[in-house]
Structures are given as structure tokens and as C-alpha cells.
Amino acid sequence: MRTPYADWMKIGLDSWMLGMEASTVIGLRIAKLAAGGPNAAAEAQQMVAEKMQAAWELQIAAVTGKLGSTPHAQASKTLRHYRRKVRANAKRLG
């Protein structure tokens, strides 16, 4: 039987994983930006656009109830949303 503590432990682990994955993407982006040139400028613009889009999508999901009705569901789906975006960036940049 799963306990509520186990569910929140998973949220904690998923949060930690998001942080680790984001750190990887930050490193990859810094390297690309440090190289300069048109690719760096395009990456900077894409980075800002992606962050705005991800936040907008999450806000729409929250307003329409797609994140769920419990704090656990909302936290879990929020983490899933951002981890999917971060993984896509890691794949693209790596």
C-alpha cells in the first residue's frame, strides 16, 4: 500500500531530477551562447520564447483544471510539464 509520504517523496525526487536536467541544459546553452555569432543569438531568442510558451501552457492548464484538483496532482503534472520541455532542450542541444 502506498502512503501519502511515498507520493510526496516521488514529487521530491522528480523535483531533484528536474534540477539536474535543467543544470545540463544550462551548461549546454552557456557553451552555445559563449561561442557567439548568429547561432548564439538565435538560441537566446528561442530560449526566451520557449520559457514564455511553457509558462503560458502551464497557466492555461491550471485555469482549465487540467492540472488536477489536489496539490499532489498539480505538483506532479507541473513537474512533468517542465521535465518534458527540459528533456526536449537537452536532446536538441546535446
PDB file of C-alpha atoms in Angstrom:
ATOM      1  CA  MET A   1       0.000   0.000   0.000  1.00  0.00           C
ATOM      2  CA  ARG A   2       1.324   3.423  -0.967  1.00  0.00           C
ATOM      3  CA  THR A   3       1.377   6.053   1.666  1.00  0.00           C
ATOM      4  CA  PRO A   4       0.885   9.777   1.082  1.00  0.00           C
ATOM      5  CA  TYR A   5       4.519  10.170   2.116  1.00  0.00           C
ATOM      6  CA  ALA A   6       5.641   7.932  -0.766  1.00  0.00           C
ATOM      7  CA  ASP A   7       3.723  10.116  -3.218  1.00  0.00           C
ATOM      8  CA  TRP A   8       5.392  13.262  -1.895  1.00  0.00           C
ATOM      9  CA  MET A   9       8.778  11.548  -1.905  1.00  0.00           C
ATOM     10  CA  LYS A  10       8.275  10.962  -5.634  1.00  0.00           C
ATOM     11  CA  ILE A  11       7.480  14.657  -6.068  1.00  0.00           C
ATOM     12  CA  GLY A  12      10.723  15.467  -4.262  1.00  0.00           C
ATOM     13  CA  LEU A  13      12.709  13.085  -6.448  1.00  0.00           C
ATOM     14  CA  ASP A  14      11.085  14.442  -9.607  1.00  0.00           C
ATOM     15  CA  SER A  15      11.935  17.982  -8.480  1.00  0.00           C
ATOM     16  CA  TRP A  16      15.537  16.979  -7.914  1.00  0.00           C
ATOM     17  CA  MET A  17      15.683  15.330 -11.338  1.00  0.00           C
ATOM     18  CA  LEU A  18      14.265  18.460 -12.961  1.00  0.00           C
ATOM     19  CA  GLY A  19      17.018  20.459 -11.312  1.00  0.00           C
ATOM     20  CA  MET A  20      19.695  18.077 -12.556  1.00  0.00           C
ATOM     21  CA  GLU A  21      18.298  18.020 -16.090  1.00  0.00           C
ATOM     22  CA  ALA A  22      17.960  21.812 -16.118  1.00  0.00           C
ATOM     23  CA  SER A  23      21.584  22.136 -14.999  1.00  0.00           C
ATOM     24  CA  THR A  24      22.644  20.080 -18.001  1.00  0.00           C
ATOM     25  CA  VAL A  25      20.638  22.277 -20.365  1.00  0.00           C
ATOM     26  CA  ILE A  26      22.070  25.419 -18.751  1.00  0.00           C
ATOM     27  CA  GLY A  27      25.593  24.134 -19.367  1.00  0.00           C
ATOM     28  CA  LEU A  28      24.826  23.274 -22.983  1.00  0.00           C
ATOM     29  CA  ARG A  29      23.236  26.662 -23.551  1.00  0.00           C
ATOM     30  CA  ILE A  30      26.115  28.550 -21.948  1.00  0.00           C
ATOM     31  CA  ALA A  31      28.517  26.792 -24.287  1.00  0.00           C
ATOM     32  CA  LYS A  32      26.400  27.704 -27.299  1.00  0.00           C
ATOM     33  CA  LEU A  33      25.960  31.306 -26.179  1.00  0.00           C
ATOM     34  CA  ALA A  34      29.673  31.660 -25.404  1.00  0.00           C
ATOM     35  CA  ALA A  35      30.512  30.659 -28.970  1.00  0.00           C
ATOM     36  CA  GLY A  36      28.734  33.803 -30.137  1.00  0.00           C
ATOM     37  CA  GLY A  37      27.529  34.515 -33.628  1.00  0.00           C
ATOM     38  CA  PRO A  38      24.134  34.090 -35.241  1.00  0.00           C
ATOM     39  CA  ASN A  39      23.577  30.670 -33.643  1.00  0.00           C
ATOM     40  CA  ALA A  40      24.015  32.163 -30.182  1.00  0.00           C
ATOM     41  CA  ALA A  41      21.596  34.984 -30.926  1.00  0.00           C
ATOM     42  CA  ALA A  42      19.030  32.526 -32.276  1.00  0.00           C
ATOM     43  CA  GLU A  43      19.460  30.316 -29.199  1.00  0.00           C
ATOM     44  CA  ALA A  44      18.924  33.267 -26.865  1.00  0.00           C
ATOM     45  CA  GLN A  45      15.731  34.240 -28.668  1.00  0.00           C
ATOM     46  CA  GLN A  46      14.494  30.650 -28.750  1.00  0.00           C
ATOM     47  CA  MET A  47      15.259  30.208 -25.052  1.00  0.00           C
ATOM     48  CA  VAL A  48      13.125  33.199 -24.071  1.00  0.00           C
ATOM     49  CA  ALA A  49      10.289  32.183 -26.409  1.00  0.00           C
ATOM     50  CA  GLU A  50      10.292  28.610 -25.092  1.00  0.00           C
ATOM     51  CA  LYS A  51      10.187  29.766 -21.470  1.00  0.00           C
ATOM     52  CA  MET A  52       7.258  32.074 -22.174  1.00  0.00           C
ATOM     53  CA  GLN A  53       5.427  29.345 -24.092  1.00  0.00           C
ATOM     54  CA  ALA A  54       5.974  26.742 -21.360  1.00  0.00           C
ATOM     55  CA  ALA A  55       4.715  29.122 -18.680  1.00  0.00           C
ATOM     56  CA  TRP A  56       1.694  30.061 -20.790  1.00  0.00           C
ATOM     57  CA  GLU A  57       0.805  26.404 -21.412  1.00  0.00           C
ATOM     58  CA  LEU A  58       1.046  25.673 -17.703  1.00  0.00           C
ATOM     59  CA  GLN A  59      -1.108  28.675 -16.822  1.00  0.00           C
ATOM     60  CA  ILE A  60      -3.795  27.549 -19.280  1.00  0.00           C
ATOM     61  CA  ALA A  61      -3.689  24.043 -17.827  1.00  0.00           C
ATOM     62  CA  ALA A  62      -4.098  25.447 -14.310  1.00  0.00           C
ATOM     63  CA  VAL A  63      -7.023  27.697 -15.252  1.00  0.00           C
ATOM     64  CA  THR A  64      -8.848  24.941 -17.134  1.00  0.00           C
ATOM     65  CA  GLY A  65      -8.370  22.357 -14.380  1.00  0.00           C
ATOM     66  CA  LYS A  66      -6.093  20.086 -16.393  1.00  0.00           C
ATOM     67  CA  LEU A  67      -3.542  20.000 -13.579  1.00  0.00           C
ATOM     68  CA  GLY A  68      -5.984  18.225 -11.302  1.00  0.00           C
ATOM     69  CA  SER A  69      -7.759  19.127  -8.108  1.00  0.00           C
ATOM     70  CA  THR A  70      -5.284  18.008  -5.457  1.00  0.00           C
ATOM     71  CA  PRO A  71      -1.969  19.595  -4.520  1.00  0.00           C
ATOM     72  CA  HIS A  72      -0.190  16.335  -5.328  1.00  0.00           C
ATOM     73  CA  ALA A  73      -1.709  16.092  -8.808  1.00  0.00           C
ATOM     74  CA  GLN A  74      -0.932  19.727  -9.534  1.00  0.00           C
ATOM     75  CA  ALA A  75       2.679  19.393  -8.414  1.00  0.00           C
ATOM     76  CA  SER A  76       3.150  16.145 -10.313  1.00  0.00           C
ATOM     77  CA  LYS A  77       1.709  17.461 -13.568  1.00  0.00           C
ATOM     78  CA  THR A  78       3.637  20.714 -13.298  1.00  0.00           C
ATOM     79  CA  LEU A  79       6.891  18.820 -12.881  1.00  0.00           C
ATOM     80  CA  ARG A  80       6.007  16.505 -15.773  1.00  0.00           C
ATOM     81  CA  HIS A  81       5.282  19.539 -17.970  1.00  0.00           C
ATOM     82  CA  TYR A  82       8.617  21.208 -17.280  1.00  0.00           C
ATOM     83  CA  ARG A  83      10.655  17.991 -17.369  1.00  0.00           C
ATOM     84  CA  ARG A  84       9.284  17.237 -20.838  1.00  0.00           C
ATOM     85  CA  LYS A  85      10.376  20.692 -22.028  1.00  0.00           C
ATOM     86  CA  VAL A  86      13.814  20.412 -20.433  1.00  0.00           C
ATOM     87  CA  ARG A  87      14.412  16.939 -21.894  1.00  0.00           C
ATOM     88  CA  ALA A  88      13.492  18.207 -25.362  1.00  0.00           C
ATOM     89  CA  ASN A  89      16.046  21.009 -24.993  1.00  0.00           C
ATOM     90  CA  ALA A  90      18.726  18.614 -23.749  1.00  0.00           C
ATOM     91  CA  LYS A  91      18.128  16.405 -26.765  1.00  0.00           C
ATOM     92  CA  ARG A  92      18.214  19.331 -29.185  1.00  0.00           C
ATOM     93  CA  LEU A  93      21.326  20.915 -27.676  1.00  0.00           C
ATOM     94  CA  GLY A  94      23.242  17.700 -26.940  1.00  0.00           C
TER      95      GLY A  94
END
